[in-house]
């Protein structure tokens, strides 16, 4: 059975037809209290939750502070080698490539959709991945990252694996991108219209305890997560 046949069968069982269009979402429960809306309160809650997840956060007051801070984070992490980053307006113009290159960390911007395996191997071998974020969820200390900019049809893709494969993930988040709950993220994504083909929700470093409940950090993703808030 192909995809359309499957959808048609489900539609028929629900007593609907193609002419009915896409049904309006009718939540059975009210959306929970959205929590604080004050930006400072959201940022403070996010930082507190990220600490619980073994992540690190830093606050800067200008874009000029970001590149030197990234260099410091990499040096303190004890890594050496090349770095990958999103090729995205969120990061372009921060002077990352120049500052990191001068410090011995050559940078390669990565887009989604570029030739497959060579790009994957490049990201696999990188010591760190640098991304922006579309949202940060204060309630859970979570970063939300789309594979392209939400709401922008035809927006260039971002390297999907940049936040997933390197052992160190560094994200740059602006204060206006903080929300309190995941429900607010879904609401905003819906309002934006055009969705990315992939949206990652990442809460702190990768952790796994599926073998004898023995917690391991960094097995399936980054062992270190650093969030720079501007």
XYZ file of N, CA and C in Angstrom:
690
model
N 0.855 -1.198 0.000
C 0.000 0.000 0.000
C 0.890 1.248 0.000
N 0.646 2.160 -0.955
C 1.446 3.367 -0.973
C 0.902 4.401 0.024
N 1.625 5.520 0.125
C 1.287 6.524 1.140
C -0.124 7.085 0.922
N -0.447 7.411 -0.315
C -1.748 8.017 -0.582
C -2.886 7.049 -0.294
N -2.665 5.771 -0.636
C -3.693 4.772 -0.360
C -3.905 4.628 1.140
N -2.823 4.681 1.897
C -2.931 4.595 3.356
C -3.719 5.790 3.909
N -3.373 6.994 3.420
C -4.075 8.196 3.897
C -5.548 8.134 3.528
N -5.838 7.682 2.321
C -7.239 7.575 1.892
C -8.010 6.599 2.768
N -7.377 5.509 3.143
C -8.054 4.524 3.992
C -8.361 5.119 5.363
N -7.373 5.849 5.952
C -7.606 6.493 7.247
C -8.726 7.523 7.138
N -8.684 8.314 6.047
C -9.712 9.354 5.843
C -11.099 8.724 5.754
N -11.190 7.611 5.043
C -12.497 6.949 4.888
C -12.999 6.425 6.222
N -12.097 5.861 7.028
C -12.504 5.337 8.336
C -13.004 6.448 9.259
N -12.491 7.676 9.036
C -12.916 8.812 9.857
C -14.163 9.493 9.279
N -14.646 8.943 8.168
C -15.852 9.509 7.565
C -15.610 10.821 6.857
N -14.364 11.052 6.372
C -14.026 12.319 5.736
C -13.726 12.089 4.249
N -13.695 13.199 3.489
C -13.333 13.119 2.078
C -12.269 14.162 1.793
N -11.666 14.071 0.619
C -10.624 15.028 0.229
C -11.186 16.447 0.233
N -12.453 16.604 -0.119
C -13.067 17.935 -0.195
C -13.165 18.610 1.165
N -13.086 17.841 2.239
C -13.180 18.427 3.590
C -11.944 19.242 3.943
N -10.826 19.015 3.241
C -9.606 19.759 3.541
C -8.962 19.307 4.842
N -7.974 20.107 5.304
C -7.262 19.777 6.534
C -8.102 20.225 7.730
N -8.405 19.333 8.659
C -9.254 19.725 9.800
C -8.535 20.673 10.745
N -9.294 21.565 11.370
C -8.734 22.459 12.383
C -8.379 21.649 13.615
N -7.243 21.990 14.204
C -6.826 21.312 15.431
C -7.728 21.739 16.578
N -8.315 20.781 17.264
C -9.196 21.057 18.391
C -8.618 20.378 19.625
N -7.780 21.064 20.373
C -7.172 20.412 21.543
C -8.234 19.995 22.545
N -8.073 18.792 23.090
C -9.051 18.290 24.059
C -8.814 18.886 25.437
N -7.611 19.389 25.666
C -7.298 19.995 26.958
C -6.810 21.419 26.728
N -7.066 22.314 27.669
C -6.549 23.679 27.494
C -5.027 23.691 27.530
N -4.430 24.606 26.801
C -2.978 24.732 26.818
C -2.552 25.222 28.200
N -1.543 24.597 28.792
C -1.148 24.963 30.156
C -0.743 26.421 30.267
N -0.731 26.904 31.496
C -0.290 28.269 31.770
C 1.051 28.510 31.083
N 1.157 29.542 30.239
C 2.404 29.734 29.492
C 3.570 30.196 30.341
N 3.346 30.495 31.636
C 4.466 30.882 32.490
C 4.888 32.313 32.262
N 6.081 32.683 32.734
C 6.514 34.073 32.633
C 6.734 34.485 31.180
N 6.538 35.759 30.901
C 6.804 36.292 29.568
C 7.954 37.301 29.592
N 8.334 37.707 30.779
C 9.450 38.648 30.885
C 10.738 37.992 30.389
N 11.437 38.664 29.499
C 12.618 38.076 28.867
C 13.673 37.680 29.894
N 13.900 38.535 30.855
C 14.935 38.241 31.840
C 14.577 36.992 32.649
N 13.304 36.862 33.005
C 12.870 35.684 33.755
C 13.020 34.419 32.917
N 12.716 34.519 31.627
C 12.854 33.358 30.743
C 14.315 32.929 30.631
N 15.199 33.902 30.480
C 16.618 33.570 30.336
C 17.149 32.940 31.622
N 16.773 33.511 32.767
C 17.253 32.963 34.040
C 16.751 31.535 34.247
N 15.495 31.283 33.905
C 14.964 29.924 34.059
C 15.678 28.960 33.111
N 15.924 29.405 31.895
C 16.635 28.557 30.936
C 18.022 28.194 31.472
N 18.731 29.177 31.967
C 20.084 28.918 32.465
C 20.051 27.928 33.638
N 19.062 28.088 34.508
C 18.953 27.182 35.660
C 18.676 25.751 35.204
N 17.805 25.607 34.212
C 17.486 24.263 33.722
C 18.668 23.650 32.987
N 19.401 24.474 32.248
C 20.545 23.948 31.502
C 21.633 23.436 32.454
N 21.820 24.121 33.564
C 22.791 23.648 34.565
C 22.405 22.251 35.060
N 21.109 22.027 35.280
C 20.652 20.704 35.743
C 20.988 19.613 34.720
N 21.082 20.020 33.447
C 21.363 19.058 32.374
C 22.857 18.944 32.072
N 23.679 19.594 32.908
C 25.140 19.588 32.732
C 25.588 20.413 31.538
N 24.770 21.386 31.124
C 25.165 22.302 30.068
C 25.725 23.588 30.657
N 26.299 24.413 29.808
C 26.905 25.670 30.240
C 26.292 26.825 29.459
N 26.099 27.949 30.118
C 25.576 29.116 29.423
C 26.421 30.339 29.751
N 26.418 31.278 28.820
C 27.226 32.499 28.936
C 26.365 33.650 28.418
N 26.478 34.800 29.047
C 25.720 35.954 28.593
C 26.680 37.024 28.098
N 26.397 37.548 26.914
C 27.216 38.619 26.356
C 26.291 39.778 26.003
N 26.866 40.963 25.914
C 26.053 42.147 25.642
C 26.222 42.662 24.219
N 27.159 42.091 23.465
C 27.340 42.533 22.076
C 27.847 41.379 21.224
N 27.600 41.472 19.917
C 28.068 40.436 18.995
C 29.593 40.344 18.983
N 30.264 41.461 19.251
C 31.734 41.474 19.205
C 32.337 40.547 20.265
N 31.585 40.218 21.291
C 32.103 39.369 22.365
C 32.002 37.878 22.028
N 31.221 37.547 20.989
C 30.917 36.129 20.753
C 32.127 35.338 20.250
N 32.791 35.836 19.215
C 33.906 35.078 18.642
C 35.024 34.834 19.668
N 35.482 35.860 20.428
C 36.501 35.576 21.449
C 36.028 34.569 22.497
N 34.730 34.617 22.825
C 34.210 33.670 23.804
C 34.230 32.246 23.248
N 33.882 32.096 21.976
C 33.919 30.756 21.364
C 35.346 30.215 21.381
N 36.305 31.066 21.065
C 37.713 30.637 21.115
C 38.063 30.160 22.527
N 37.639 30.913 23.534
C 37.949 30.527 24.919
C 37.290 29.192 25.283
N 36.053 29.022 24.864
C 35.354 27.764 25.161
C 36.099 26.579 24.553
N 36.526 26.729 23.300
C 37.223 25.624 22.633
C 38.547 25.315 23.321
N 39.289 26.357 23.685
C 40.579 26.123 24.347
C 40.373 25.452 25.700
N 39.370 25.899 26.445
C 39.102 25.305 27.759
C 38.543 23.889 27.643
N 37.948 23.582 26.477
C 37.426 22.224 26.270
C 38.549 21.236 25.971
N 39.721 21.753 25.652
C 40.866 20.874 25.408
C 40.852 20.191 24.064
N 40.106 20.744 23.104
C 40.041 20.111 21.780
C 41.001 20.824 20.833
N 41.332 20.142 19.746
C 42.133 20.760 18.689
C 41.703 20.152 17.362
N 41.586 20.999 16.347
C 41.165 20.507 15.042
C 40.177 21.466 14.411
N 39.529 20.996 13.354
C 38.635 21.905 12.631
C 37.238 21.915 13.223
N 36.546 23.013 12.934
C 35.208 23.277 13.479
C 34.251 23.453 12.305
N 33.014 23.019 12.479
C 31.978 23.263 11.467
C 30.913 24.160 12.080
N 30.252 24.878 11.212
C 29.172 25.739 11.685
C 28.093 25.823 10.633
N 26.884 26.238 11.073
C 25.830 26.521 10.100
C 26.276 27.623 9.163
N 25.961 27.486 7.883
C 26.087 28.592 6.946
C 24.737 29.303 6.954
N 24.584 30.253 7.868
C 23.272 30.816 8.150
C 23.430 32.260 8.602
N 22.466 33.136 8.251
C 22.564 34.539 8.669
C 22.677 34.725 10.178
N 22.188 33.747 10.957
C 22.300 33.866 12.411
C 23.760 33.921 12.861
N 24.647 33.315 12.092
C 26.059 33.240 12.486
C 26.963 34.057 11.574
N 26.574 34.207 10.309
C 27.417 34.978 9.391
C 27.541 36.416 9.900
N 28.715 36.930 9.853
C 28.918 38.308 10.298
C 29.375 38.434 11.735
N 29.499 37.301 12.441
C 29.981 37.367 13.820
C 31.511 37.313 13.903
N 32.168 37.119 12.750
C 33.628 37.058 12.756
C 34.174 35.754 13.294
N 33.356 34.712 13.288
C 33.784 33.427 13.849
C 34.927 32.812 13.044
N 34.783 32.831 11.711
C 35.771 32.149 10.878
C 37.162 32.752 11.076
N 37.221 34.079 11.115
C 38.515 34.751 11.248
C 39.129 34.496 12.635
N 38.317 34.673 13.672
C 38.838 34.539 15.038
C 39.267 33.107 15.348
N 38.435 32.147 14.931
C 38.771 30.756 15.225
C 39.948 30.293 14.372
N 39.983 30.737 13.118
C 41.096 30.365 12.255
C 42.418 30.858 12.810
N 42.421 32.090 13.309
C 43.643 32.650 13.884
C 44.075 31.916 15.148
N 43.117 31.301 15.820
C 43.414 30.575 17.060
C 43.742 29.097 16.808
N 43.772 28.689 15.530
C 44.120 27.302 15.221
C 42.933 26.374 15.078
N 41.735 26.964 14.917
C 40.533 26.149 14.722
C 39.905 26.540 13.371
N 40.392 25.995 12.261
C 39.795 26.340 10.969
C 38.313 25.983 10.927
N 37.532 26.851 10.281
C 36.068 26.712 10.297
C 35.550 26.434 8.895
N 34.619 25.508 8.786
C 33.932 25.243 7.532
C 32.436 25.459 7.707
N 31.844 26.415 6.973
C 30.378 26.562 6.999
C 29.732 25.398 6.255
N 28.647 24.860 6.808
C 28.013 23.672 6.240
C 26.542 23.951 5.986
N 26.109 23.636 4.746
C 24.700 23.742 4.383
C 24.109 22.357 4.215
N 22.815 22.248 4.505
C 22.112 21.016 4.193
C 21.951 20.925 2.678
N 22.141 19.735 2.148
C 21.929 19.548 0.721
C 23.209 19.536 -0.089
N 24.335 19.851 0.543
C 25.595 19.757 -0.180
C 25.980 18.287 -0.314
N 26.901 17.952 -1.202
C 27.217 16.546 -1.475
C 27.368 15.709 -0.218
N 26.635 14.597 -0.197
C 26.406 13.788 0.989
C 27.591 13.328 1.809
N 28.223 12.219 1.441
C 29.183 11.577 2.327
C 30.390 12.456 2.690
N 30.998 13.189 1.730
C 32.127 14.043 2.128
C 31.750 15.041 3.214
N 30.523 15.589 3.130
C 30.094 16.542 4.150
C 29.889 15.847 5.491
N 29.305 14.674 5.472
C 29.093 13.935 6.724
C 30.431 13.632 7.387
N 31.400 13.188 6.587
C 32.714 12.865 7.149
C 33.389 14.113 7.712
N 33.194 15.244 7.048
C 33.758 16.499 7.542
C 33.180 16.824 8.918
N 31.867 16.675 9.072
C 31.224 16.985 10.360
C 31.599 15.946 11.413
N 31.690 14.693 10.993
C 32.064 13.626 11.940
C 33.427 13.891 12.570
N 34.347 14.424 11.786
C 35.717 14.614 12.255
C 35.932 15.965 12.929
N 34.922 16.814 12.930
C 35.059 18.140 13.548
C 35.103 18.015 15.068
N 35.835 18.927 15.704
C 35.919 18.898 17.167
C 34.767 19.665 17.802
N 34.111 20.504 17.013
C 32.980 21.263 17.552
C 32.063 21.687 16.419
N 30.795 21.846 16.753
C 29.810 22.356 15.822
C 29.166 23.602 16.406
N 29.055 24.645 15.586
C 28.484 25.911 16.052
C 27.177 26.165 15.294
N 26.117 26.419 16.022
C 24.813 26.687 15.415
C 24.183 27.912 16.062
N 23.122 28.383 15.440
C 22.221 29.296 16.111
C 21.092 28.470 16.693
N 19.945 29.077 16.902
C 18.743 28.355 17.328
C 17.546 29.190 16.894
N 16.420 28.519 16.713
C 15.194 29.241 16.375
C 14.413 29.615 17.625
N 14.515 28.765 18.642
C 13.866 29.030 19.926
C 14.716 28.395 21.027
N 14.534 28.893 22.247
C 15.079 28.239 23.438
C 13.936 28.129 24.441
N 13.701 26.917 24.926
C 12.573 26.667 25.832
C 13.061 26.768 27.271
N 12.581 27.787 27.978
C 13.064 28.050 29.328
C 12.671 26.938 30.298
N 11.499 26.387 30.141
C 10.981 25.405 31.094
C 11.848 24.169 31.175
N 12.490 23.815 30.078
C 13.236 22.557 30.026
C 14.703 22.725 29.632
N 15.169 23.947 29.421
C 16.551 24.153 28.998
C 16.842 23.581 27.628
N 15.880 23.712 26.713
C 15.956 23.044 25.406
C 16.221 24.038 24.279
N 17.096 23.635 23.343
C 17.303 24.384 22.110
C 16.432 23.786 21.017
N 15.848 24.647 20.186
C 15.035 24.197 19.055
C 15.692 24.716 17.782
N 16.062 23.783 16.887
C 16.830 24.153 15.702
C 16.215 23.519 14.458
N 15.783 24.346 13.523
C 15.223 23.850 12.275
C 16.310 23.641 11.240
N 16.035 22.751 10.282
C 17.001 22.496 9.216
C 17.002 23.606 8.176
N 16.053 24.527 8.283
C 16.066 25.774 7.512
C 15.316 26.788 8.355
N 15.336 28.043 7.949
C 14.689 29.062 8.758
C 13.173 28.925 8.664
N 12.477 28.717 9.805
C 11.015 28.550 9.771
C 10.342 29.777 9.172
N 9.336 29.524 8.356
C 8.557 30.617 7.799
C 9.134 31.235 6.552
N 10.303 30.791 6.115
C 10.922 31.378 4.933
C 10.991 30.332 3.831
N 10.066 30.414 2.909
C 10.057 29.479 1.787
C 11.333 29.646 0.973
N 11.973 28.540 0.671
C 13.181 28.598 -0.138
C 14.411 29.032 0.618
N 14.301 29.134 1.966
C 15.474 29.515 2.748
C 16.542 28.445 2.619
N 17.816 28.851 2.570
C 18.871 27.837 2.448
C 18.907 26.938 3.663
N 19.247 25.686 3.415
C 19.292 24.728 4.513
C 20.504 24.922 5.394
N 20.427 24.341 6.579
C 21.541 24.365 7.515
C 22.041 22.935 7.658
N 23.340 22.779 7.928
C 23.872 21.437 8.127
C 23.164 20.740 9.274
N 22.429 19.668 8.967
C 21.598 19.018 9.988
C 22.412 18.381 11.102
N 23.622 17.908 10.761
C 24.380 17.144 11.744
C 25.329 17.997 12.577
N 25.368 19.299 12.309
C 26.350 20.158 12.994
C 26.131 20.155 14.505
N 24.877 20.071 14.923
C 24.591 20.066 16.368
C 24.603 18.664 16.960
N 24.769 17.641 16.114
C 24.586 16.262 16.576
C 25.878 15.441 16.639
N 26.785 15.627 15.687
C 27.929 14.719 15.603
C 29.185 15.175 16.357
N 29.597 16.440 16.263
C 30.827 16.824 16.969
C 30.674 16.701 18.489
N 31.781 16.453 19.191
C 31.697 16.257 20.653
C 31.370 17.524 21.438
N 31.556 18.678 20.812
C 31.236 19.943 21.476
C 30.236 20.705 20.611
N 29.120 21.113 21.218
C 28.125 21.916 20.515
C 28.061 23.299 21.166
N 28.236 24.324 20.350
C 28.141 25.705 20.816
C 27.000 26.372 20.056
N 26.052 26.937 20.779
C 24.893 27.576 20.143
C 24.819 29.037 20.558
N 24.441 29.878 19.598
C 24.246 31.307 19.857
C 22.743 31.591 19.814
N 22.212 32.127 20.894
C 20.769 32.372 21.007
C 20.537 33.827 21.408
N 19.574 34.439 20.752
C 19.225 35.815 21.108
C 18.067 35.808 22.106
N 18.016 36.836 22.953
C 17.030 36.864 24.037
C 15.598 36.773 23.517
N 15.352 37.375 22.353
C 13.985 37.366 21.835
C 13.540 35.985 21.355
N 14.454 35.021 21.335
C 14.103 33.671 20.895
C 13.665 32.763 22.045
N 13.630 33.297 23.266
C 13.245 32.471 24.402
C 11.729 32.444 24.557
N 11.205 31.247 24.786
C 9.802 31.049 25.143
C 9.786 30.182 26.390
N 8.596 30.013 26.957
C 8.568 29.241 28.207
C 8.330 27.748 27.976
N 7.415 27.402 27.080
C 7.058 25.992 26.916
C 7.230 25.515 25.471
N 7.264 24.196 25.330
C 7.305 23.595 23.988
C 6.017 23.893 23.229
N 4.891 24.001 23.952
C 3.618 24.302 23.288
C 3.699 25.637 22.556
N 4.388 26.610 23.156
C 4.527 27.910 22.496
C 5.371 27.800 21.234
N 6.360 26.911 21.247
C 7.162 26.694 20.037
C 6.281 26.163 18.911
N 5.449 25.163 19.221
C 4.592 24.588 18.180
C 3.595 25.629 17.664
N 3.092 26.459 18.574
C 2.166 27.509 18.130
C 2.854 28.467 17.164
N 4.060 28.870 17.500
C 4.766 29.832 16.643
C 5.159 29.212 15.314
N 5.589 27.955 15.347
C 5.929 27.282 14.099
C 4.714 27.219 13.183
N 3.554 26.929 13.772
C 2.325 26.852 12.976
C 1.994 28.209 12.368
N 2.196 29.276 13.150
C 1.897 30.624 12.648
C 2.857 31.043 11.535
N 4.079 30.497 11.577
C 5.075 30.865 10.570
C 4.751 30.275 9.195
N 3.952 29.237 9.156
C 3.506 28.696 7.877
C 4.426 27.654 7.298
N 5.531 28.055 6.731
C 6.430 27.122 6.058
C 7.355 26.495 7.091
N 7.253 25.177 7.239
C 8.040 24.488 8.253
C 9.314 23.899 7.664
N 10.383 23.832 8.468
C 11.576 23.102 8.025
C 11.243 21.619 7.884
N 12.041 20.910 7.111
C 11.809 19.472 6.981
C 12.239 18.724 8.229
N 13.035 19.370 9.086
C 13.492 18.729 10.323
C 13.591 19.807 11.408
N 13.093 19.498 12.603
C 13.241 20.399 13.750
C 13.801 19.581 14.910
N 14.957 19.999 15.412
C 15.627 19.278 16.498
C 15.327 19.966 17.823
N 14.931 19.178 18.829
C 14.794 19.653 20.193
C 15.941 19.013 20.985
N 16.876 19.817 21.470
C 18.063 19.282 22.155
C 18.146 19.875 23.564
N 18.141 19.001 24.555
C 18.196 19.431 25.954
C 19.507 18.964 26.571
N 20.501 19.832 26.565
C 21.783 19.519 27.185
C 22.587 18.497 26.404
N 23.697 18.041 26.980
C 24.541 17.034 26.318
C 23.778 15.730 26.092
N 24.267 14.951 25.114
C 23.666 13.643 24.845
C 23.856 12.731 26.044
N 22.796 12.016 26.419
C 22.912 11.089 27.542
C 22.110 9.829 27.250
N 22.614 8.736 27.739
C 21.950 7.453 27.519
C 22.109 6.596 28.766
N 21.051 5.874 29.112
C 21.118 4.953 30.247
C 20.378 3.665 29.899
N 20.440 3.298 28.609
C 19.667 2.141 28.176
C 20.379 0.812 28.441
N 21.608 0.860 28.951
C 22.301 -0.377 29.300
C 22.481 -0.410 30.815
N 21.686 -1.222 31.498
C 21.755 -1.401 32.945
C 21.613 -0.084 33.701
N 20.867 0.862 33.120
C 20.631 2.160 33.766
C 21.925 2.878 34.133
N 22.992 2.583 33.416
C 24.281 3.225 33.662
C 24.358 4.471 32.779
N 24.278 5.660 33.411
C 24.232 6.897 32.645
C 25.559 7.178 31.962
N 25.508 7.380 30.657
C 26.696 7.718 29.874
C 26.434 9.025 29.139
N 27.412 9.925 29.140
C 27.286 11.227 28.502
C 28.079 11.234 27.197
N 27.459 11.755 26.155
C 28.176 11.955 24.906
C 28.296 10.729 24.029
N 27.476 9.723 24.249
C 27.564 8.503 23.436
C 26.909 8.710 22.078
N 25.728 9.325 22.062
C 24.975 9.481 20.812
C 24.996 10.910 20.277
N 25.784 11.781 20.874
C 25.810 13.167 20.443
C 26.836 13.931 21.253
N 26.752 15.255 21.273
C 27.768 16.054 21.967
C 27.855 15.756 23.463
N 29.082 15.717 23.955
C 29.294 15.545 25.393
C 29.289 16.884 26.123
N 29.504 17.955 25.351
C 29.481 19.294 25.934
C 28.515 20.172 25.131
N 27.705 20.939 25.857
C 26.820 21.912 25.218
C 27.047 23.272 25.871
N 27.374 24.257 25.061
C 27.622 25.616 25.531
C 26.660 26.553 24.800
N 25.902 27.317 25.546
C 24.914 28.218 24.954
C 25.313 29.665 25.263
N 25.509 30.436 24.209
C 25.872 31.849 24.344
C 24.616 32.680 24.114
N 24.265 33.486 25.090
C 23.021 34.266 25.040
C 23.370 35.735 24.829
N 22.776 36.317 23.789
C 23.045 37.722 23.506
C 21.743 38.513 23.549
